[in-house]
Coordinates of C-alpha atoms in Angstrom, one line a residue:
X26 CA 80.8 179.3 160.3
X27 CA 81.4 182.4 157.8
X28 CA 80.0 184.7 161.1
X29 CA 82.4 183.2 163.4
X30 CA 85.6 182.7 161.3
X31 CA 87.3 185.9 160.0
X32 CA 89.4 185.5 156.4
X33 CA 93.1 187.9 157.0
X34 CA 93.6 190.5 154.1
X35 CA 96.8 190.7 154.9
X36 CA 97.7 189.4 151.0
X37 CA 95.4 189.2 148.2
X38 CA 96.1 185.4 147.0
X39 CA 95.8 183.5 150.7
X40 CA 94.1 180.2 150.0
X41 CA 90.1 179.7 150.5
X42 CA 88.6 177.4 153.0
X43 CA 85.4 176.0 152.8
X44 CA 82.7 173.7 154.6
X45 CA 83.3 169.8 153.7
X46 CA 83.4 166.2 155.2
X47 CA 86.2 165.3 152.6
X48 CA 86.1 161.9 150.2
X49 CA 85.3 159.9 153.3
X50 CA 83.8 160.5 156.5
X51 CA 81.8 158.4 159.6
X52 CA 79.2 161.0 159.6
X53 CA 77.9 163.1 156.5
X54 CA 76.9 166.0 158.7
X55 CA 79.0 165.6 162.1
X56 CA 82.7 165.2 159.9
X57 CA 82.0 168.8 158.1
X58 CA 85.0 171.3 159.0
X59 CA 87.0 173.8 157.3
X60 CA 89.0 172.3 154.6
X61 CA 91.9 174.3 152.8
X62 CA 90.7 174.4 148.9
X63 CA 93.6 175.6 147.0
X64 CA 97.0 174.1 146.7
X65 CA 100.4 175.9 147.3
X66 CA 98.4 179.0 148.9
X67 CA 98.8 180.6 152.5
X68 CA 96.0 180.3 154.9
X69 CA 94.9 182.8 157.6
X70 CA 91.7 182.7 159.3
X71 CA 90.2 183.1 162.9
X72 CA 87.8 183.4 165.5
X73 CA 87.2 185.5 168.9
X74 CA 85.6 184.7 171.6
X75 CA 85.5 186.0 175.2
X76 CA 88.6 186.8 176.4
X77 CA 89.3 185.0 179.4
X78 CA 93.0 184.1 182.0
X79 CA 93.8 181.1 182.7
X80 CA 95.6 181.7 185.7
X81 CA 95.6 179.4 188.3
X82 CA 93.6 177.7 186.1
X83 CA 94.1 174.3 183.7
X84 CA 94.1 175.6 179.8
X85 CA 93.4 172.9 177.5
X86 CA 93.5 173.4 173.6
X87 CA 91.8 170.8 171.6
X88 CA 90.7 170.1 167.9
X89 CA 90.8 167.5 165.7
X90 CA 93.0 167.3 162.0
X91 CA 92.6 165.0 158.8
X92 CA 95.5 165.3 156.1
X93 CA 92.7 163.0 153.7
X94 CA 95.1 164.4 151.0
X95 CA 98.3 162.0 152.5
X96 CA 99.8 165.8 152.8
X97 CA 103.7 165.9 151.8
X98 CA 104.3 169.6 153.4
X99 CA 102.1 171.7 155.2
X100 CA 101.1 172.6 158.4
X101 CA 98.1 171.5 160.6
X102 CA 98.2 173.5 163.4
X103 CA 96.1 175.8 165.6
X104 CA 97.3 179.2 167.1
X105 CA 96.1 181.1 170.3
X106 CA 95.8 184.9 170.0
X107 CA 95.4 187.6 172.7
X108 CA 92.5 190.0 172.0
X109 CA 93.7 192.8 170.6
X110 CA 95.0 190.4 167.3
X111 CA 93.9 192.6 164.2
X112 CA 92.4 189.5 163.0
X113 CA 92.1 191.1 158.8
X114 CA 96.0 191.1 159.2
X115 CA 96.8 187.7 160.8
X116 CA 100.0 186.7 159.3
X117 CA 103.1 184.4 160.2
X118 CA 104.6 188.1 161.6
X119 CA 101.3 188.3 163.9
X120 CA 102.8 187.8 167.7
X121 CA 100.8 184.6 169.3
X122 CA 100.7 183.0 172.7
X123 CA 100.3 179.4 171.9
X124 CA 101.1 177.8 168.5
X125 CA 100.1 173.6 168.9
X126 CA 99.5 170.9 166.6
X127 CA 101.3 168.7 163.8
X128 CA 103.6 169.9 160.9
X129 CA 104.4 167.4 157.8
X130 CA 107.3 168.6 155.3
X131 CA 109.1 165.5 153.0
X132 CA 110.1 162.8 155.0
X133 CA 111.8 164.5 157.6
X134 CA 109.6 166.8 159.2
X135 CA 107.0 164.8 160.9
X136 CA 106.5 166.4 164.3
X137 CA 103.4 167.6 166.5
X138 CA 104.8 171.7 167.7
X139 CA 104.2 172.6 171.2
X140 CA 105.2 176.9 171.1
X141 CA 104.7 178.8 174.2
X142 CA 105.8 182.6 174.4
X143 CA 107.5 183.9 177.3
X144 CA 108.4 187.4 177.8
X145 CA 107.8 188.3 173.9
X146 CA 109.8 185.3 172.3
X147 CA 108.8 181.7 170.9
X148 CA 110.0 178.7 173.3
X149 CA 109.7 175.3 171.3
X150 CA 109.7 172.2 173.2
X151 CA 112.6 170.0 173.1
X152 CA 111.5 167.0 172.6
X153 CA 110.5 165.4 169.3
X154 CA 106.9 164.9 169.1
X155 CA 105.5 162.8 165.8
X156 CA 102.5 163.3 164.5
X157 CA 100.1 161.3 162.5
X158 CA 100.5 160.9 158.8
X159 CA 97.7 158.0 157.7
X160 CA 95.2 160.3 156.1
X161 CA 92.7 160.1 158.7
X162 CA 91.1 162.3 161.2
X163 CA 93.2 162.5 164.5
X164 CA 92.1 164.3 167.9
X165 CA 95.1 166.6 169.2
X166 CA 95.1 167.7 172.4
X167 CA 97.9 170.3 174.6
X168 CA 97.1 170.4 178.6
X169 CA 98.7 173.6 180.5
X170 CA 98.6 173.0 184.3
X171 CA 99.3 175.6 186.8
X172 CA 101.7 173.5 189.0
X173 CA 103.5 174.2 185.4
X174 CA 103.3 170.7 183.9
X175 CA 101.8 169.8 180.5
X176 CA 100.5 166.9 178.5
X177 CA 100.3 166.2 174.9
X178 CA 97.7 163.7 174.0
X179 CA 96.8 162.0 170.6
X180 CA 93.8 160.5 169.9
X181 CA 93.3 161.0 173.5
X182 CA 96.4 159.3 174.5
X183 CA 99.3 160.7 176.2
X184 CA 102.4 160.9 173.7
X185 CA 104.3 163.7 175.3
X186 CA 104.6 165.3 179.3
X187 CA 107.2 166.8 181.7
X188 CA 107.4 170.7 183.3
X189 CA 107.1 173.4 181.5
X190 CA 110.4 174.5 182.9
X191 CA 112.6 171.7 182.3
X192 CA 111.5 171.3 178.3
X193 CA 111.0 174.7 177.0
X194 CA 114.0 176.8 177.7
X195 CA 111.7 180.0 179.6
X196 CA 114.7 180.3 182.0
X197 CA 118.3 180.0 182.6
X198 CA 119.2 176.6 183.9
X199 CA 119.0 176.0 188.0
X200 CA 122.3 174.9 188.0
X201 CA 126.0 175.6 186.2
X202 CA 129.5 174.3 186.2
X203 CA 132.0 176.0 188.7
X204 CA 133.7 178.8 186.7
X205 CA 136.7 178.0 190.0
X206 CA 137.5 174.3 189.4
X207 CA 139.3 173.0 186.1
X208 CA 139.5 169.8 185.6
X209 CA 142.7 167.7 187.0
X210 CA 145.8 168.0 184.6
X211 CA 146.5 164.5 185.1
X212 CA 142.3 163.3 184.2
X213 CA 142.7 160.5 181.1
X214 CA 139.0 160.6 179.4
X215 CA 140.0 159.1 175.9
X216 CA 138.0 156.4 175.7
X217 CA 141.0 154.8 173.2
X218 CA 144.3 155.5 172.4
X219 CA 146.9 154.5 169.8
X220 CA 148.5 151.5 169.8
X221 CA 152.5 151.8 170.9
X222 CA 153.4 148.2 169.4
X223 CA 151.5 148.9 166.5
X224 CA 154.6 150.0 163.7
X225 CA 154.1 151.0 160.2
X226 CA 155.7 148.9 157.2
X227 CA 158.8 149.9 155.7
X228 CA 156.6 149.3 152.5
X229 CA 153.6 151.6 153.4
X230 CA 154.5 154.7 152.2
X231 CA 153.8 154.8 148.2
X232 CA 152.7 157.8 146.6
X233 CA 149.3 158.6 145.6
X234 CA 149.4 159.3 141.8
X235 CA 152.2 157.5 139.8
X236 CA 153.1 158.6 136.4
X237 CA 151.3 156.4 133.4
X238 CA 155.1 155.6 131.4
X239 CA 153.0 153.0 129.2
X240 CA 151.3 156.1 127.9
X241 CA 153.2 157.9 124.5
X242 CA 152.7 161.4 122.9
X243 CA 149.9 161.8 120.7
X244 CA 151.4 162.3 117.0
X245 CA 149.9 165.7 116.6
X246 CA 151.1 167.4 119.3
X247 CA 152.5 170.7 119.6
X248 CA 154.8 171.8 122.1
X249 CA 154.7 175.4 121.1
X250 CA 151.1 175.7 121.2
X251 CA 150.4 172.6 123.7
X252 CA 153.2 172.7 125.8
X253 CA 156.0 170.2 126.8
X254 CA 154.6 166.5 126.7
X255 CA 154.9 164.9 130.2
X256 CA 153.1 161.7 131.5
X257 CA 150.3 161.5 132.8
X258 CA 149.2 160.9 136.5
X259 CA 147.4 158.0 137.6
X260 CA 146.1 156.3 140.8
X261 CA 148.8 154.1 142.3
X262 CA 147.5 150.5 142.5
X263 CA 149.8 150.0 145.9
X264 CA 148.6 153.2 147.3
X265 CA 147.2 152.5 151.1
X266 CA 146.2 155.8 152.1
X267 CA 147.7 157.7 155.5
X268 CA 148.7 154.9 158.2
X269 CA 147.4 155.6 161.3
X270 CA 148.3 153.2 164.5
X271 CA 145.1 150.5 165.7
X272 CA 143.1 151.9 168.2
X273 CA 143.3 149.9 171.9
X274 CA 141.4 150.6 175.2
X275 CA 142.9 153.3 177.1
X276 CA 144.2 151.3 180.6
X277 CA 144.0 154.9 182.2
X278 CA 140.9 155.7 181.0
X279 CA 139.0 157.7 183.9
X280 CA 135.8 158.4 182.4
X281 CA 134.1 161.8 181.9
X282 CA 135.1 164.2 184.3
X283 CA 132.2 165.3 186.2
X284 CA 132.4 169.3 186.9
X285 CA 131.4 170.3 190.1
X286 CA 127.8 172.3 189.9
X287 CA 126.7 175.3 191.6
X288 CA 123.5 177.7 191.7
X289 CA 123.0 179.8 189.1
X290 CA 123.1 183.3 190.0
X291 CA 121.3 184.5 186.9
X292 CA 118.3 182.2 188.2
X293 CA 115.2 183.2 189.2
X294 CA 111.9 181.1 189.7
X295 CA 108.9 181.9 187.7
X296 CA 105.5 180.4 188.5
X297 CA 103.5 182.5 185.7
X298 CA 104.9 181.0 182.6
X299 CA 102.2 178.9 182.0
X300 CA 99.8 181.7 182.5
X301 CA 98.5 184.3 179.7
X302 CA 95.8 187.6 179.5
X303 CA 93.1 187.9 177.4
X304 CA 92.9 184.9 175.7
X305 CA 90.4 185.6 172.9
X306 CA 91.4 184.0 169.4
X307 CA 91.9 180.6 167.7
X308 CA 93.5 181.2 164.6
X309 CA 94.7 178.6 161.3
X310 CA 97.6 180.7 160.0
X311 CA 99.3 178.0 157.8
X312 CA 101.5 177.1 154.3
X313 CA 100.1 174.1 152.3
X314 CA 101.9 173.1 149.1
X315 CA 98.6 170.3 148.4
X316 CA 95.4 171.6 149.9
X317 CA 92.5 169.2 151.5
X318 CA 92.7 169.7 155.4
X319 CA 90.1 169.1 157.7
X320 CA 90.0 170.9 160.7
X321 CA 87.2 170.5 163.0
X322 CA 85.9 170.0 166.6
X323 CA 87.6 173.1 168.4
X324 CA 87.4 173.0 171.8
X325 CA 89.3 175.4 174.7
X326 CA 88.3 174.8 178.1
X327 CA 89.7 174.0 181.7
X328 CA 88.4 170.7 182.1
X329 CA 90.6 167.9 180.8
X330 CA 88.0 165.2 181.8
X331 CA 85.4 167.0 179.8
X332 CA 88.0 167.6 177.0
X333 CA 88.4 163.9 176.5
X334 CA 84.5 163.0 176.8
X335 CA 84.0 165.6 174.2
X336 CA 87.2 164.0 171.5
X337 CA 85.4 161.0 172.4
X338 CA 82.0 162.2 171.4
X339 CA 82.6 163.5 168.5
X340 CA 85.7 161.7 166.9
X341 CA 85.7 158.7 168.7
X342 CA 82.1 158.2 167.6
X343 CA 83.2 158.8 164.1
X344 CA 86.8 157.4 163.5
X345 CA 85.5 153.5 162.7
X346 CA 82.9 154.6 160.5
X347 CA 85.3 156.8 158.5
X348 CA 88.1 154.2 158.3
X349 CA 85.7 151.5 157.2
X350 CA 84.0 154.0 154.6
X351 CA 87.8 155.2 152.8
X352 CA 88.7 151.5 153.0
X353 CA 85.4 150.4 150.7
X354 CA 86.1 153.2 148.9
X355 CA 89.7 151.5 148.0
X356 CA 88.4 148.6 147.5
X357 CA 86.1 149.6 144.9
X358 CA 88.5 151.8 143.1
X359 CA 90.9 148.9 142.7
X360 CA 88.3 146.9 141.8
X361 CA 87.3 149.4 138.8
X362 CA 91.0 149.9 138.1
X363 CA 90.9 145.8 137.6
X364 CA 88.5 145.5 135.2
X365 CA 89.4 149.1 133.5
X366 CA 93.2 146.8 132.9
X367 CA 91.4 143.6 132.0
X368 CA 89.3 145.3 129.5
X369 CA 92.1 147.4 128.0
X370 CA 94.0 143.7 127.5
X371 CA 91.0 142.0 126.3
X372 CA 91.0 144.6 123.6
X373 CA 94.7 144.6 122.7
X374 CA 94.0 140.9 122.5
X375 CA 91.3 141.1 120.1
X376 CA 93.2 143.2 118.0
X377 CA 95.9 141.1 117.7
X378 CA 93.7 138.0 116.6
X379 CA 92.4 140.4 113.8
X380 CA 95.6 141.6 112.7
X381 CA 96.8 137.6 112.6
X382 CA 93.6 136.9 110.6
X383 CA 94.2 139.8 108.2
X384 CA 97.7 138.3 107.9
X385 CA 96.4 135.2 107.0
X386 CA 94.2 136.1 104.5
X387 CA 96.7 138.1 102.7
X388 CA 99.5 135.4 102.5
X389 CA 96.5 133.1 101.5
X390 CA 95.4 135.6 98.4
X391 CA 99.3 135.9 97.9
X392 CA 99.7 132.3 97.5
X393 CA 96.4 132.3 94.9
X394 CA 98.5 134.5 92.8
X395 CA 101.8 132.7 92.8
X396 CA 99.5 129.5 91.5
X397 CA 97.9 131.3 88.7
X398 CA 101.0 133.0 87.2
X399 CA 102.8 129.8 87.9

């Protein structure tokens, strides 16, 4: 893997991976991927292959994840390079086709990314994609059609889909509201509207601070140092705040005005966003604050029924055995973590019979003495 992977230079502290299976696996051998080593470190690393188009053709990127570490920020994506990437300088700065895969940061930030360039710029997908956060391994996979749909799959389910068009904003939108209509002067669209019965109390309006005359000068003050003496302010008990009318149902209440639509002049089809040059690197260019990643089982073809026999070869043949191995694992370490607290009480037990003992015997030697002096 060291032949095929290339480490960035582009700083001298990015963060190490290395060749593991993690704390728990299904398969010793088959689960090894590269794992980030080093917490609160950048990562950059990647691979070339031949480059290749995918036009007219079905692009599917594909690779499977494990946060084993229950991450709390960092990223777990994959990024897809053209083939003239100076791959000892891949940074966050390097320009990228595709970026794809799940980002975790606090309890916010849960999302998978789904980042297609057009014409030089980043286009993120509108919709809110969540990721996977349970600490096991997870099969991500993005489908780019030609007919300009795609298909985000987890686990080699379908989680997001729609047209490349309509979610990513490549282009200006088909259609726009018609710059020569306004909308009638007489159109009602409040929802509600004060209430003209409702009146406000003669007794409503009451200041907001009162001044406190229970309150009396302290004896050592100074008016020529501390100023005249005045009462203080204090919240007014029969304060109710600004009144405002009750809110009723507007009877003339039209809805939203709906603006009259026409063609965009500014539009202009394109059937070519889906489609890039010289694809030719994978690349992990990531932030981690706690380090443990898996990433394994890359895969880039034009096959989508191949793409999902080969997530199901390789983690679906291993997901059961890894779950069943972490949760024995658990169940061991709370076992240890059982007898570690029943020992530790036995012993403070122990110690406390002893010290009663030791108290015994002393009031009982005590008691000896008081007899013989007696």
């Amino acid at each position: 893997w060291q032949k095929r992977w290339t480490n960035s230079e582009y700083k001298p502290d990015l963060g190490k991976f290395k060749l593991a299976a993690g704390k728990f696996y299904g398969d010793a051998v088959r689960d090894k991927g590269l794992q980030t080593s080093e917490n609160s470190k950048f990562y950059a690393i990647s691979s070339r292959f031949k480059p290749f188009s995918n036009k007219g053709k079905t692009l599917v990127i594909q690779y499977t994840v494990k946060h084993e570490q229950k991450i709390d920020c960092g990223g777990g994506y994959v990024k897809i390079f053209s083939s003239n990437l100076d791959q000892k300088n891949l940074s966050g700065d390097s320009h990228y086709y595709i970026m794809f895969g799940p980002d975790i940061c606090g309890s916010e930030t849960k999302k998978v990314h789904v980042i297609l360039n057009y014409k030089n710029k980043p286009h993120p997908i509108k919709k809110p994609i969540r990721c996977k956060v349970d600490g096991y391994t997870h099969l991500y996979t993005l489908i780019i059609r030609p007919d300009q749909t795609y298909e985000v799959k987890i686990d080699n389910e379908m989680v997001a889909s729609g047209n490349l068009e309509d979610d990513l904003d490549f282009l200006p939108p088909r259609k726009i509201n018609d710059p020569t209509v306004r909308k009638p002067t007489d159109w009602d669209d409040r929802i509600q509207i004060d209430d003209p019965n409702d009146i406000k109390p003669e007794d409503w309006d009451e200041p907001e601070y009162i001044m406190d005359t229970s309150a009396e000068q302290p004896e050592d003050w100074d008016d020529a140092v501390n100023g005249e003496w005045h009462y203080p302010m204090v919240k007014n008990p029969l304060y109710r705040g600004e009144w405002k009318p009750r809110q009723i149902d507007n009877p003339n209440y039209r809805g939203v005005w709906p603006h009259p639509q026409i063609d965009n002049p500014n539009y202009s089809p394109d059937f070519s966003i889906y489609s890039y040059e010289n694809i030719s690197i994978i690349g992990l260019d990531i932030w981690q604050v706690r380090a443990g990643t898996i990433f394994d089982n890359f895969l880039i073809t034009d096959d989508e029924v191949y793409a999902e026999d080969f997530g199901d070869e390789t983690w679906g043949e291993t997901k059961g055995p890894e779950k069943e191995m972490n949760i024995k694992q658990t169940e061991e370490e709370q076992e240890r973590e059982r007898v570690a607290e029943e020992k530790y009480f036995e012993q403070r037990f122990k110690k406390k019979l002893e010290r009663k003992k030791d108290s015994g015997n002393d009031r009982a030697v005590r008691n000896t003495v008081k007899k013989e002096e007696l």
